[in-house]
Short mmCIF file of N, CA and C in Angstrom, two decimals:
data_model
loop_
_atom_site.label_atom_id
_atom_site.label_comp_id
_atom_site.label_asym_id
_atom_site.label_seq_id
_atom_site.Cartn_x
_atom_site.Cartn_y
_atom_site.Cartn_z
N UNK A 29 -101.63 11.07 -53.46
CA UNK A 29 -101.44 12.73 -53.25
C UNK A 29 -101.99 13.29 -54.59
N UNK A 30 -103.68 14.44 -53.85
CA UNK A 30 -103.80 14.75 -55.34
C UNK A 30 -102.93 16.06 -56.29
N UNK A 31 -102.54 15.51 -57.31
CA UNK A 31 -102.39 16.27 -58.51
C UNK A 31 -102.52 17.45 -58.48
N UNK A 32 -102.30 18.25 -57.69
CA UNK A 32 -103.22 19.95 -57.67
C UNK A 32 -102.12 20.23 -56.94
N UNK A 33 -101.92 19.09 -55.40
CA UNK A 33 -101.13 19.58 -53.81
C UNK A 33 -99.81 19.28 -55.06
N UNK A 34 -99.08 18.40 -55.97
CA UNK A 34 -98.06 17.55 -56.48
C UNK A 34 -97.57 19.42 -56.78
N UNK A 35 -98.36 19.91 -57.79
CA UNK A 35 -97.90 21.02 -58.63
C UNK A 35 -97.74 21.70 -58.02
N UNK A 36 -98.35 22.26 -56.98
CA UNK A 36 -97.51 22.93 -55.64
C UNK A 36 -96.30 23.25 -55.01
N UNK A 37 -96.39 21.26 -54.25
CA UNK A 37 -95.19 21.38 -53.64
C UNK A 37 -94.20 21.64 -54.74
N UNK A 38 -94.12 21.33 -55.92
CA UNK A 38 -92.31 20.72 -56.96
C UNK A 38 -92.19 22.46 -57.42
N UNK A 39 -90.72 22.90 -56.85
CA UNK A 39 -90.04 23.31 -57.34
C UNK A 39 -89.26 22.81 -58.53
N UNK A 40 -88.36 24.07 -59.51
CA UNK A 40 -87.62 23.88 -60.40
C UNK A 40 -86.20 23.65 -59.85
N UNK A 41 -85.18 22.92 -59.64
CA UNK A 41 -84.67 22.80 -59.67
C UNK A 41 -84.57 21.53 -58.55
N UNK A 42 -85.49 20.87 -57.95
CA UNK A 42 -85.45 20.18 -58.17
C UNK A 42 -86.69 18.55 -57.99
N UNK A 43 -86.55 18.33 -59.09
CA UNK A 43 -87.97 17.22 -60.43
C UNK A 43 -86.73 16.54 -60.41
N UNK A 44 -85.92 16.39 -60.13
CA UNK A 44 -85.23 15.28 -60.18
C UNK A 44 -85.90 14.19 -58.84
N UNK A 45 -85.22 15.07 -57.28
CA UNK A 45 -85.91 14.28 -56.46
C UNK A 45 -86.74 14.20 -56.56
N UNK A 46 -88.05 14.63 -57.29
CA UNK A 46 -89.61 14.56 -57.45
C UNK A 46 -89.27 13.71 -58.05
N UNK A 47 -89.02 13.15 -58.64
CA UNK A 47 -88.82 12.10 -59.51
C UNK A 47 -89.64 10.84 -59.37
N UNK A 48 -87.69 10.74 -58.82
CA UNK A 48 -87.67 9.40 -57.53
C UNK A 48 -88.82 8.86 -56.31
N UNK A 49 -88.75 10.22 -55.85
CA UNK A 49 -89.96 10.03 -55.05
C UNK A 49 -91.26 9.45 -55.56
N UNK A 50 -91.59 10.41 -56.47
CA UNK A 50 -93.16 10.11 -56.94
C UNK A 50 -93.12 8.96 -57.23
N UNK A 51 -92.23 7.98 -57.72
CA UNK A 51 -91.35 7.21 -58.96
C UNK A 51 -92.33 5.43 -57.16
N UNK A 52 -90.80 6.51 -56.52
CA UNK A 52 -91.25 5.07 -55.31
C UNK A 52 -93.04 5.40 -54.63
N UNK A 53 -93.39 5.72 -54.66
CA UNK A 53 -95.07 5.57 -54.19
C UNK A 53 -95.10 4.94 -55.72
N UNK A 54 -95.14 5.23 -56.53
CA UNK A 54 -96.26 4.27 -57.43
C UNK A 54 -95.92 2.89 -57.40
N UNK A 55 -94.41 2.46 -57.15
CA UNK A 55 -94.29 1.26 -57.08
C UNK A 55 -94.49 0.57 -56.08
N UNK A 56 -94.08 1.18 -54.32
CA UNK A 56 -94.59 0.43 -53.68
C UNK A 56 -96.78 0.72 -53.65
N UNK A 57 -97.35 1.24 -53.99
CA UNK A 57 -98.39 1.05 -54.21
C UNK A 57 -99.25 0.46 -54.44
N UNK A 58 -99.13 0.59 -56.65
CA UNK A 58 -99.90 0.19 -57.17
C UNK A 58 -98.18 -1.11 -57.82
N UNK A 59 -97.08 -1.53 -57.84
CA UNK A 59 -95.94 -1.68 -58.30
C UNK A 59 -95.16 -1.62 -59.22
N UNK A 60 -94.41 -1.91 -59.57
CA UNK A 60 -93.44 -1.87 -61.15
C UNK A 60 -94.08 -1.46 -62.47
N UNK A 61 -94.39 -2.55 -62.00
CA UNK A 61 -95.97 -2.55 -64.60
C UNK A 61 -97.14 -1.53 -64.44
N UNK A 62 -96.90 -0.97 -63.28
CA UNK A 62 -97.24 0.65 -63.32
C UNK A 62 -96.76 1.78 -63.14
N UNK A 63 -95.63 1.24 -63.54
CA UNK A 63 -94.62 2.91 -63.49
C UNK A 63 -94.11 2.90 -64.70
N UNK A 64 -94.72 4.52 -65.01
CA UNK A 64 -94.23 5.02 -66.45
C UNK A 64 -93.31 6.30 -66.54
N UNK A 65 -92.92 6.43 -66.66
CA UNK A 65 -91.93 8.13 -66.43
C UNK A 65 -92.55 9.37 -67.41
N UNK A 66 -93.66 9.00 -67.98
CA UNK A 66 -95.33 9.78 -68.34
C UNK A 66 -95.90 9.90 -67.11
N UNK A 67 -96.27 8.64 -66.97
CA UNK A 67 -97.04 8.68 -65.55
C UNK A 67 -96.24 9.62 -64.93
N UNK A 68 -95.24 9.80 -64.10
CA UNK A 68 -94.76 10.14 -62.82
C UNK A 68 -95.11 11.97 -63.53
N UNK A 69 -94.51 12.06 -64.56
CA UNK A 69 -93.92 14.22 -65.23
C UNK A 69 -95.48 14.54 -64.73
N UNK A 70 -97.00 13.15 -65.38
CA UNK A 70 -98.01 14.13 -65.23
C UNK A 70 -98.16 14.12 -63.55
N UNK A 71 -97.39 13.59 -62.75
CA UNK A 71 -97.99 13.21 -61.79
C UNK A 71 -97.64 14.74 -60.83
N UNK A 72 -96.42 15.18 -61.61
CA UNK A 72 -95.70 15.88 -61.04
C UNK A 72 -96.10 18.29 -61.95
N UNK A 73 -97.30 17.67 -62.66
CA UNK A 73 -97.28 18.65 -63.64
C UNK A 73 -96.04 19.26 -63.86
N UNK A 74 -95.38 18.31 -64.95
CA UNK A 74 -95.16 18.75 -66.19
C UNK A 74 -94.62 18.05 -67.44
N UNK A 75 -94.04 18.62 -68.06
CA UNK A 75 -94.09 18.23 -69.62
C UNK A 75 -93.94 16.30 -70.02
N UNK A 76 -93.53 15.57 -70.44
CA UNK A 76 -93.20 14.57 -70.17
C UNK A 76 -91.37 14.33 -71.03
N UNK A 77 -91.11 15.73 -71.16
CA UNK A 77 -89.91 15.40 -71.49
C UNK A 77 -89.32 15.45 -70.56
N UNK A 78 -89.52 16.35 -69.81
CA UNK A 78 -88.84 17.55 -68.95
C UNK A 78 -87.90 15.55 -67.94
N UNK A 79 -88.53 14.83 -67.51
CA UNK A 79 -87.83 13.77 -67.43
C UNK A 79 -86.12 13.31 -68.54
N UNK A 80 -86.52 13.79 -69.07
CA UNK A 80 -85.56 12.99 -69.88
C UNK A 80 -83.60 13.33 -70.10
N UNK A 81 -84.47 14.93 -69.40
CA UNK A 81 -83.10 15.26 -68.27
C UNK A 81 -82.00 14.70 -67.92
N UNK A 82 -83.16 13.77 -66.89
CA UNK A 82 -82.59 13.09 -65.91
C UNK A 82 -82.41 11.69 -66.11
N UNK A 83 -83.91 10.97 -66.66
CA UNK A 83 -83.33 10.46 -66.72
C UNK A 83 -84.02 9.63 -68.51
N UNK A 84 -82.92 8.55 -68.73
CA UNK A 84 -83.56 7.97 -69.98
C UNK A 84 -84.97 7.52 -70.33
N UNK A 85 -85.02 6.41 -69.43
CA UNK A 85 -85.49 5.38 -70.32
C UNK A 85 -86.05 4.77 -68.49
N UNK A 86 -87.59 4.26 -67.94
CA UNK A 86 -88.09 3.72 -66.51
C UNK A 86 -87.07 2.48 -65.77
N UNK A 87 -85.86 1.54 -66.49
CA UNK A 87 -84.89 1.41 -66.11
C UNK A 87 -83.74 1.58 -64.98
N UNK A 88 -83.92 3.07 -66.15
CA UNK A 88 -82.48 3.74 -65.31
C UNK A 88 -83.47 4.81 -64.24
N UNK A 89 -84.29 5.13 -64.64
CA UNK A 89 -85.33 5.82 -63.35
C UNK A 89 -84.95 4.72 -62.08
N UNK A 90 -85.15 3.26 -62.11
CA UNK A 90 -85.62 2.24 -61.31
C UNK A 90 -83.87 2.45 -60.77
N UNK A 91 -83.05 2.59 -61.33
CA UNK A 91 -81.90 2.23 -60.61
C UNK A 91 -81.56 3.19 -60.18
N UNK A 92 -81.39 4.60 -60.11
CA UNK A 92 -80.80 5.47 -60.00
C UNK A 92 -81.51 5.51 -58.74
N UNK A 93 -83.01 5.35 -58.91
CA UNK A 93 -84.21 5.15 -57.22
C UNK A 93 -83.23 4.09 -56.20
N UNK A 94 -83.60 3.03 -56.45
CA UNK A 94 -83.09 2.12 -55.90
C UNK A 94 -81.24 2.54 -54.94
N UNK A 95 -79.89 3.20 -56.01
CA UNK A 95 -78.76 3.84 -55.26
C UNK A 95 -78.69 4.67 -54.14
N UNK A 96 -80.13 5.73 -54.50
CA UNK A 96 -80.19 6.89 -53.90
C UNK A 96 -80.80 6.27 -52.39
N UNK A 97 -82.06 5.59 -52.06
CA UNK A 97 -82.29 4.12 -51.15
C UNK A 97 -81.69 3.67 -50.12
N UNK A 98 -80.19 3.32 -50.80
CA UNK A 98 -79.31 2.08 -50.05
C UNK A 98 -78.39 3.17 -50.47
N UNK A 99 -77.49 4.18 -50.68
CA UNK A 99 -76.97 5.31 -50.18
C UNK A 99 -77.99 5.73 -48.51
N UNK A 100 -78.63 6.19 -48.88
CA UNK A 100 -79.04 6.67 -48.30
C UNK A 100 -79.01 5.71 -46.22
N UNK A 101 -79.32 5.19 -47.05
CA UNK A 101 -79.66 3.07 -45.29
C UNK A 101 -78.30 2.82 -44.93
N UNK A 102 -77.61 3.03 -46.01
CA UNK A 102 -76.40 1.95 -45.98
C UNK A 102 -75.45 3.38 -44.54
N UNK A 103 -75.81 4.99 -45.37
CA UNK A 103 -75.32 6.19 -44.37
C UNK A 103 -75.64 5.34 -43.22
N UNK A 104 -76.43 5.36 -43.18
CA UNK A 104 -77.84 5.29 -41.74
C UNK A 104 -76.96 3.46 -40.43
N UNK A 105 -76.52 3.03 -41.89
CA UNK A 105 -76.25 1.54 -41.35
C UNK A 105 -73.94 1.48 -40.39
N UNK A 106 -74.07 2.41 -41.93
CA UNK A 106 -72.11 3.15 -41.60
C UNK A 106 -72.04 3.54 -39.97
N UNK A 107 -73.06 4.46 -39.62
CA UNK A 107 -73.03 5.70 -38.88
C UNK A 107 -73.70 4.97 -37.32
N UNK A 108 -74.45 3.64 -37.39
CA UNK A 108 -74.67 3.17 -36.52
C UNK A 108 -73.07 1.90 -36.28
N UNK A 109 -73.13 1.42 -36.36
CA UNK A 109 -71.13 0.91 -36.54
C UNK A 109 -70.50 1.54 -35.88
N UNK A 110 -70.12 2.93 -36.10
CA UNK A 110 -69.61 3.75 -35.58
C UNK A 110 -69.52 4.06 -34.85
N UNK A 111 -70.36 4.52 -34.20
CA UNK A 111 -70.77 4.39 -32.77
C UNK A 111 -71.28 3.36 -31.76
N UNK A 112 -70.99 2.45 -32.47
CA UNK A 112 -70.82 1.49 -31.92
C UNK A 112 -68.90 0.62 -31.59
N UNK A 113 -68.24 0.74 -32.42
CA UNK A 113 -67.20 0.82 -32.76
C UNK A 113 -66.37 0.22 -31.40
N UNK A 114 -65.94 -0.65 -30.84
CA UNK A 114 -65.34 -1.11 -29.83
C UNK A 114 -66.18 -1.99 -29.08
N UNK A 115 -67.41 -1.65 -29.43
CA UNK A 115 -68.75 -2.78 -28.05
C UNK A 115 -68.02 -3.98 -28.54
N UNK A 116 -68.90 -5.53 -28.10
CA UNK A 116 -68.36 -6.55 -27.90
C UNK A 116 -69.17 -6.57 -29.43
N UNK A 117 -69.03 -7.61 -30.26
CA UNK A 117 -69.74 -8.04 -31.54
C UNK A 117 -71.80 -8.52 -31.51
N UNK A 118 -72.22 -8.81 -29.80
CA UNK A 118 -73.14 -9.20 -29.68
C UNK A 118 -74.05 -7.52 -29.66
N UNK A 119 -73.31 -6.55 -28.68
CA UNK A 119 -74.00 -5.27 -29.09
C UNK A 119 -74.58 -4.97 -30.32
N UNK A 120 -72.88 -4.63 -31.43
CA UNK A 120 -72.38 -4.13 -32.49
C UNK A 120 -74.13 -5.27 -33.59
N UNK A 121 -73.93 -5.89 -33.25
CA UNK A 121 -75.36 -6.99 -33.74
C UNK A 121 -76.93 -6.25 -33.95
N UNK A 122 -76.91 -5.83 -32.03
CA UNK A 122 -78.32 -5.97 -32.27
C UNK A 122 -78.52 -4.18 -32.50
N UNK A 123 -76.94 -3.15 -32.48
CA UNK A 123 -77.84 -2.02 -32.75
C UNK A 123 -77.40 -2.03 -34.22
N UNK A 124 -77.32 -2.36 -35.23
CA UNK A 124 -77.53 -3.21 -37.09
C UNK A 124 -78.72 -3.05 -37.27
N UNK A 125 -79.42 -4.64 -36.57
CA UNK A 125 -80.58 -4.76 -37.10
C UNK A 125 -81.79 -3.66 -36.45
N UNK A 126 -81.43 -3.89 -35.52
CA UNK A 126 -82.85 -2.00 -35.06
C UNK A 126 -82.41 -1.65 -35.79
N UNK A 127 -81.34 -1.04 -36.45
CA UNK A 127 -81.13 0.14 -37.21
C UNK A 127 -81.94 -0.17 -38.64
N UNK A 128 -81.68 -1.76 -38.67
CA UNK A 128 -82.35 -1.69 -40.41
C UNK A 128 -84.06 -2.02 -39.99
N UNK A 129 -83.92 -2.44 -39.10
CA UNK A 129 -85.38 -2.62 -38.90
C UNK A 129 -86.44 -1.75 -39.08
N UNK A 130 -85.78 -0.34 -37.87
CA UNK A 130 -86.20 1.07 -37.22
C UNK A 130 -86.72 1.51 -38.99
N UNK A 131 -85.35 1.10 -39.80
CA UNK A 131 -84.73 2.51 -40.90
C UNK A 131 -86.14 2.13 -42.10
N UNK A 132 -87.10 0.44 -42.24
CA UNK A 132 -88.26 -0.07 -42.20
C UNK A 132 -89.24 0.39 -42.46
N UNK A 133 -89.68 0.86 -40.58
CA UNK A 133 -90.11 1.56 -40.03
C UNK A 133 -91.48 3.04 -40.75
N UNK A 134 -89.22 2.81 -40.30
CA UNK A 134 -90.03 4.87 -40.69
C UNK A 134 -89.67 4.79 -42.17
N UNK A 135 -89.53 4.32 -42.47
CA UNK A 135 -89.35 4.58 -44.38
C UNK A 135 -90.21 3.57 -44.88
N UNK A 136 -91.94 3.17 -44.28
CA UNK A 136 -92.41 1.90 -45.60
C UNK A 136 -92.22 2.12 -46.53
N UNK A 137 -92.28 3.37 -47.55
CA UNK A 137 -91.98 3.51 -49.03
C UNK A 137 -91.29 2.60 -50.22
N UNK A 138 -90.00 3.86 -49.21
CA UNK A 138 -88.77 3.29 -49.05
C UNK A 138 -88.15 1.52 -49.18
N UNK A 139 -88.61 1.10 -48.28
CA UNK A 139 -87.59 -0.19 -47.71
C UNK A 139 -88.92 -0.94 -48.98
N UNK A 140 -90.38 -0.73 -48.87
CA UNK A 140 -90.66 -1.64 -50.48
C UNK A 140 -90.01 -1.71 -51.35
N UNK A 141 -89.93 -0.42 -52.19
CA UNK A 141 -88.63 -0.58 -53.16
C UNK A 141 -87.71 -1.39 -53.31
N UNK A 142 -86.58 -1.29 -52.36
CA UNK A 142 -85.93 -2.08 -52.21
C UNK A 142 -86.30 -3.26 -51.60
N UNK A 143 -87.16 -4.14 -51.21
CA UNK A 143 -87.61 -5.72 -50.81
C UNK A 143 -88.14 -6.41 -52.12
N UNK A 144 -89.16 -5.21 -53.65
CA UNK A 144 -89.87 -5.39 -54.26
C UNK A 144 -89.31 -6.58 -54.91
N UNK A 145 -90.17 -7.43 -55.46
CA UNK A 145 -89.06 -8.72 -56.17
C UNK A 145 -88.97 -8.11 -57.94
N UNK A 146 -90.16 -7.14 -58.08
CA UNK A 146 -89.66 -6.79 -60.00
C UNK A 146 -88.35 -6.73 -60.08
N UNK A 147 -88.12 -5.53 -58.98
CA UNK A 147 -87.02 -4.10 -58.67
C UNK A 147 -85.57 -5.01 -59.21
N UNK A 148 -85.22 -6.08 -58.14
CA UNK A 148 -84.31 -7.50 -58.77
C UNK A 148 -84.28 -6.67 -60.52
N UNK A 149 -85.29 -7.53 -60.71
CA UNK A 149 -84.98 -7.94 -62.40
C UNK A 149 -84.30 -6.55 -62.95
N UNK A 150 -83.77 -4.86 -62.41
CA UNK A 150 -83.59 -4.22 -62.97
C UNK A 150 -82.16 -3.61 -62.32
N UNK A 151 -81.59 -4.64 -62.07
CA UNK A 151 -80.14 -4.42 -61.26
C UNK A 151 -79.88 -4.50 -61.70
N UNK A 152 -78.33 -3.29 -61.84
CA UNK A 152 -77.39 -3.93 -62.59
C UNK A 152 -76.05 -3.48 -61.88
N UNK A 153 -74.86 -3.49 -62.71
CA UNK A 153 -73.91 -3.38 -60.83
C UNK A 153 -73.45 -2.83 -60.48
N UNK A 154 -73.49 -1.22 -60.12
CA UNK A 154 -73.93 -0.33 -59.34
C UNK A 154 -74.53 -0.09 -58.54
N UNK A 155 -76.37 -1.61 -58.26
CA UNK A 155 -77.04 -2.73 -57.45
C UNK A 155 -75.98 -3.29 -56.58
N UNK A 156 -75.64 -4.67 -57.65
CA UNK A 156 -74.70 -5.28 -57.57
C UNK A 156 -73.34 -4.94 -55.69
N UNK A 157 -72.51 -3.50 -57.22
CA UNK A 157 -71.84 -3.08 -56.10
C UNK A 157 -72.10 -2.79 -54.79
N UNK A 158 -72.98 -1.40 -55.01
CA UNK A 158 -73.91 -1.35 -53.07
C UNK A 158 -73.91 -2.18 -52.74
N UNK A 159 -75.07 -3.75 -53.59
CA UNK A 159 -75.98 -4.53 -52.15
C UNK A 159 -74.61 -5.19 -51.48
N UNK A 160 -73.04 -5.24 -52.06
CA UNK A 160 -72.18 -5.47 -51.70
C UNK A 160 -71.25 -5.14 -50.68
N UNK A 161 -70.65 -3.85 -50.78
CA UNK A 161 -71.01 -2.11 -49.86
C UNK A 161 -71.15 -3.03 -47.91
N UNK A 162 -72.96 -3.18 -48.61
CA UNK A 162 -73.68 -3.43 -47.34
C UNK A 162 -73.13 -4.74 -46.35
N UNK A 163 -72.53 -6.09 -47.74
CA UNK A 163 -72.27 -7.74 -47.32
C UNK A 163 -70.92 -7.35 -46.27
N UNK A 164 -70.13 -6.11 -46.42
CA UNK A 164 -69.22 -5.93 -46.73
C UNK A 164 -68.94 -5.36 -45.34
N UNK A 165 -69.76 -4.47 -45.53
CA UNK A 165 -69.82 -3.35 -43.69
C UNK A 165 -70.06 -4.48 -42.54
N UNK A 166 -71.09 -5.27 -43.11
CA UNK A 166 -72.11 -6.45 -42.19
C UNK A 166 -70.40 -7.12 -41.73
N UNK A 167 -69.52 -8.09 -42.50
CA UNK A 167 -69.23 -8.37 -42.85
C UNK A 167 -67.50 -8.49 -41.86
N UNK A 168 -67.48 -7.11 -42.11
CA UNK A 168 -66.06 -6.23 -41.32
C UNK A 168 -67.01 -6.02 -39.44
N UNK A 169 -67.63 -5.61 -39.96
CA UNK A 169 -68.19 -5.10 -37.88
C UNK A 169 -67.99 -7.03 -37.19
N UNK A 170 -67.53 -8.60 -38.36
CA UNK A 170 -67.67 -9.52 -37.21
C UNK A 170 -66.66 -10.23 -37.88
N UNK A 171 -65.36 -9.35 -37.82
CA UNK A 171 -64.17 -9.75 -38.09
C UNK A 171 -64.59 -10.38 -39.36
N UNK A 172 -64.29 -10.58 -40.40
CA UNK A 172 -64.01 -11.97 -41.49
C UNK A 172 -63.39 -10.16 -42.43
N UNK A 173 -62.66 -10.96 -42.90
CA UNK A 173 -61.50 -10.40 -44.06
C UNK A 173 -61.68 -11.29 -45.53
N UNK A 174 -63.06 -11.72 -45.92
CA UNK A 174 -62.80 -12.27 -47.11
C UNK A 174 -62.86 -11.74 -48.33
N UNK A 175 -61.97 -12.67 -48.97
CA UNK A 175 -61.23 -12.45 -50.91
C UNK A 175 -62.34 -12.91 -51.55
N UNK A 176 -62.03 -11.78 -52.23
CA UNK A 176 -63.26 -11.55 -54.31
C UNK A 176 -63.18 -12.78 -54.01
N UNK A 177 -64.17 -13.16 -54.10
CA UNK A 177 -64.87 -15.14 -54.68
C UNK A 177 -65.28 -15.91 -53.67
N UNK A 178 -64.58 -15.90 -52.60
CA UNK A 178 -65.64 -16.96 -51.42
C UNK A 178 -67.04 -16.32 -51.06
N UNK A 179 -67.26 -17.32 -50.21
CA UNK A 179 -68.37 -17.59 -50.41
C UNK A 179 -68.90 -16.24 -49.05
N UNK A 180 -70.29 -15.85 -48.98
CA UNK A 180 -70.41 -15.26 -47.75
C UNK A 180 -70.41 -15.87 -45.98
N UNK A 181 -70.34 -15.74 -45.30
CA UNK A 181 -70.15 -16.02 -44.14
C UNK A 181 -71.19 -16.72 -43.43
N UNK A 182 -70.84 -17.20 -43.03
CA UNK A 182 -72.17 -17.81 -42.80
C UNK A 182 -72.64 -17.06 -41.21
N UNK A 183 -72.26 -15.96 -40.91
CA UNK A 183 -72.58 -15.03 -39.68
C UNK A 183 -73.20 -14.01 -40.49
N UNK A 184 -72.80 -13.26 -41.30
CA UNK A 184 -73.14 -12.60 -42.59
C UNK A 184 -74.66 -13.25 -43.11
N UNK A 185 -74.62 -14.31 -42.83
CA UNK A 185 -75.36 -14.79 -44.20
C UNK A 185 -77.06 -14.22 -42.67
N UNK A 186 -76.85 -15.02 -41.73
CA UNK A 186 -77.53 -15.57 -40.89
C UNK A 186 -78.00 -13.61 -40.52
N UNK A 187 -77.19 -13.10 -40.25
CA UNK A 187 -77.98 -11.53 -40.36
C UNK A 187 -78.62 -10.77 -41.44
N UNK A 188 -78.19 -11.43 -42.10
CA UNK A 188 -78.88 -10.80 -42.82
C UNK A 188 -80.28 -11.60 -43.44
N UNK A 189 -80.72 -12.75 -42.92
CA UNK A 189 -81.19 -13.87 -42.91
C UNK A 189 -82.63 -13.37 -42.42
N UNK A 190 -82.43 -12.33 -41.16
CA UNK A 190 -82.60 -11.99 -39.85
C UNK A 190 -83.45 -10.55 -40.58
N UNK A 191 -82.34 -9.67 -40.82
CA UNK A 191 -82.90 -9.03 -41.63
C UNK A 191 -83.42 -8.44 -42.00
N UNK A 192 -84.15 -9.36 -43.38
CA UNK A 192 -84.46 -9.01 -44.74
C UNK A 192 -86.28 -9.01 -44.40
N UNK A 193 -86.11 -10.73 -43.37
CA UNK A 193 -87.36 -11.69 -42.54
C UNK A 193 -87.92 -10.32 -41.39
N UNK A 194 -87.41 -10.41 -40.92
CA UNK A 194 -87.87 -8.21 -39.72
C UNK A 194 -88.23 -8.07 -40.88
N UNK A 195 -87.85 -7.77 -41.87
CA UNK A 195 -88.20 -6.59 -42.83
C UNK A 195 -89.65 -6.82 -43.42
N UNK A 196 -89.97 -8.29 -43.76
CA UNK A 196 -90.80 -8.93 -44.32
C UNK A 196 -91.95 -8.97 -43.75
N UNK A 197 -92.16 -9.39 -42.66
CA UNK A 197 -92.92 -9.13 -41.40
C UNK A 197 -93.81 -7.52 -41.32
N UNK A 198 -92.59 -6.55 -40.63
CA UNK A 198 -92.69 -5.18 -41.12
C UNK A 198 -93.83 -4.71 -41.44
N UNK A 199 -93.06 -5.30 -43.22
CA UNK A 199 -93.75 -4.33 -44.65
C UNK A 199 -94.95 -5.49 -45.01
N UNK A 200 -95.19 -6.27 -45.12
CA UNK A 200 -96.48 -7.72 -45.42
C UNK A 200 -97.15 -7.36 -44.28
N UNK A 201 -98.49 -6.61 -44.90
CA UNK A 201 -99.97 -6.77 -43.54
C UNK A 201 -99.86 -7.95 -43.14
N UNK A 202 -100.44 -9.46 -44.51
CA UNK A 202 -100.64 -10.17 -43.40
C UNK A 202 -99.23 -10.65 -42.73
N UNK A 203 -98.12 -10.71 -42.71
CA UNK A 203 -97.39 -11.47 -42.01
C UNK A 203 -97.24 -10.61 -40.52
N UNK A 204 -97.46 -9.06 -40.84
CA UNK A 204 -98.00 -8.22 -39.31
C UNK A 204 -99.19 -8.20 -39.02
N UNK A 205 -100.29 -8.59 -39.96
CA UNK A 205 -101.39 -9.20 -38.52
C UNK A 205 -101.03 -9.80 -37.63
N UNK A 206 -100.91 -11.31 -38.49
CA UNK A 206 -99.89 -12.40 -38.15
C UNK A 206 -99.01 -12.91 -36.07
N UNK A 207 -98.11 -11.73 -36.38
CA UNK A 207 -97.49 -11.10 -35.27
C UNK A 207 -98.33 -10.66 -34.18
N UNK A 208 -99.56 -9.95 -34.05
CA UNK A 208 -100.38 -9.94 -33.29
C UNK A 208 -99.53 -9.06 -32.75
N UNK A 209 -98.71 -8.41 -32.81
CA UNK A 209 -97.88 -7.36 -31.57
C UNK A 209 -98.32 -5.90 -32.47
N UNK A 210 -99.73 -4.66 -31.96
CA UNK A 210 -99.68 -3.57 -32.96
C UNK A 210 -98.33 -2.33 -32.62
N UNK A 211 -97.97 -2.02 -31.02
CA UNK A 211 -96.44 -1.51 -31.77
C UNK A 211 -95.42 -1.98 -31.85
N UNK A 212 -95.10 -0.83 -33.37
CA UNK A 212 -93.81 -1.61 -33.99
C UNK A 212 -93.09 -1.61 -33.68
N UNK A 213 -92.54 -0.57 -32.73
CA UNK A 213 -91.32 -0.40 -31.56
C UNK A 213 -91.60 -1.81 -30.77
N UNK A 214 -91.94 -2.19 -30.07
CA UNK A 214 -91.78 -3.33 -29.20
C UNK A 214 -92.16 -5.06 -30.58
N UNK A 215 -92.29 -5.01 -31.97
CA UNK A 215 -92.06 -5.72 -32.50
C UNK A 215 -90.26 -5.71 -32.81
N UNK A 216 -89.60 -4.73 -32.90
CA UNK A 216 -88.45 -4.39 -33.65
C UNK A 216 -88.09 -5.28 -32.14
N UNK A 217 -88.75 -4.40 -31.43
CA UNK A 217 -87.73 -5.20 -29.67
C UNK A 217 -87.69 -6.65 -29.73
N UNK A 218 -88.93 -7.29 -29.77
CA UNK A 218 -88.83 -8.32 -29.40
C UNK A 218 -88.29 -9.06 -31.23
N UNK A 219 -87.98 -8.75 -31.80
CA UNK A 219 -86.86 -9.61 -33.03
C UNK A 219 -85.92 -9.28 -32.28
N UNK A 220 -85.71 -8.00 -32.59
CA UNK A 220 -83.77 -7.82 -32.04
C UNK A 220 -83.49 -8.58 -30.76
N UNK A 221 -83.99 -9.26 -30.18
CA UNK A 221 -83.66 -10.10 -28.56
C UNK A 221 -83.88 -11.58 -28.44
N UNK A 222 -84.89 -11.36 -29.71
CA UNK A 222 -84.91 -13.13 -30.03
C UNK A 222 -83.71 -13.30 -31.06
N UNK A 223 -83.28 -12.54 -31.66
CA UNK A 223 -82.19 -12.51 -32.85
C UNK A 223 -80.71 -13.38 -32.25
N UNK A 224 -80.86 -11.80 -30.88
CA UNK A 224 -79.70 -11.69 -30.14
C UNK A 224 -79.71 -10.99 -28.79
N UNK A 225 -80.10 -12.48 -28.53
CA UNK A 225 -79.71 -11.81 -26.94
C UNK A 225 -79.28 -11.65 -26.03
N UNK A 226 -79.65 -9.93 -25.09
CA UNK A 226 -78.70 -9.41 -24.50
C UNK A 226 -78.57 -10.97 -23.39
N UNK A 227 -76.78 -11.04 -23.07
CA UNK A 227 -76.13 -12.20 -22.32
C UNK A 227 -76.16 -11.43 -20.44
#
């Protein structure tokens, strides 16, 4: 987006949100090594000191970006699980997998940030805790009451491998072209049907 357009869309009071949005775009399109607070401030047309009221450094900016994305994605998962509560486990798993893959397709920039390998290097205890909450949500769905220190259940690992593998196909142009399926919704449906067939 041209810098002039960014300046028109920025309004005082939503600087934190705009810093996160611009950071996500930079990471998704140019890589995390291209991200700097000064660059984001310049794109928004604010002074290079303005972001310091919200983020002390690049690591804190990335951490907050990841937490913001994960909290919204997990809220979506919880909503799906709640709306399918009491239904057969296979139905719930299908709905949960569809929800995650559809979120990746609908929010490719945010999904690329979450899946970016360099983002993991900046993960702090809050991000690890949030990821743990995601795992726990799925295990509760599967009926597991895992104690602290116990390994993640095989069924949950299976779900995560399907979710993350499906996301890689949707987000990686090379993998996506290899699927030879131009329609995103049909591709997601195929991934879900193959993972959890309708009985």
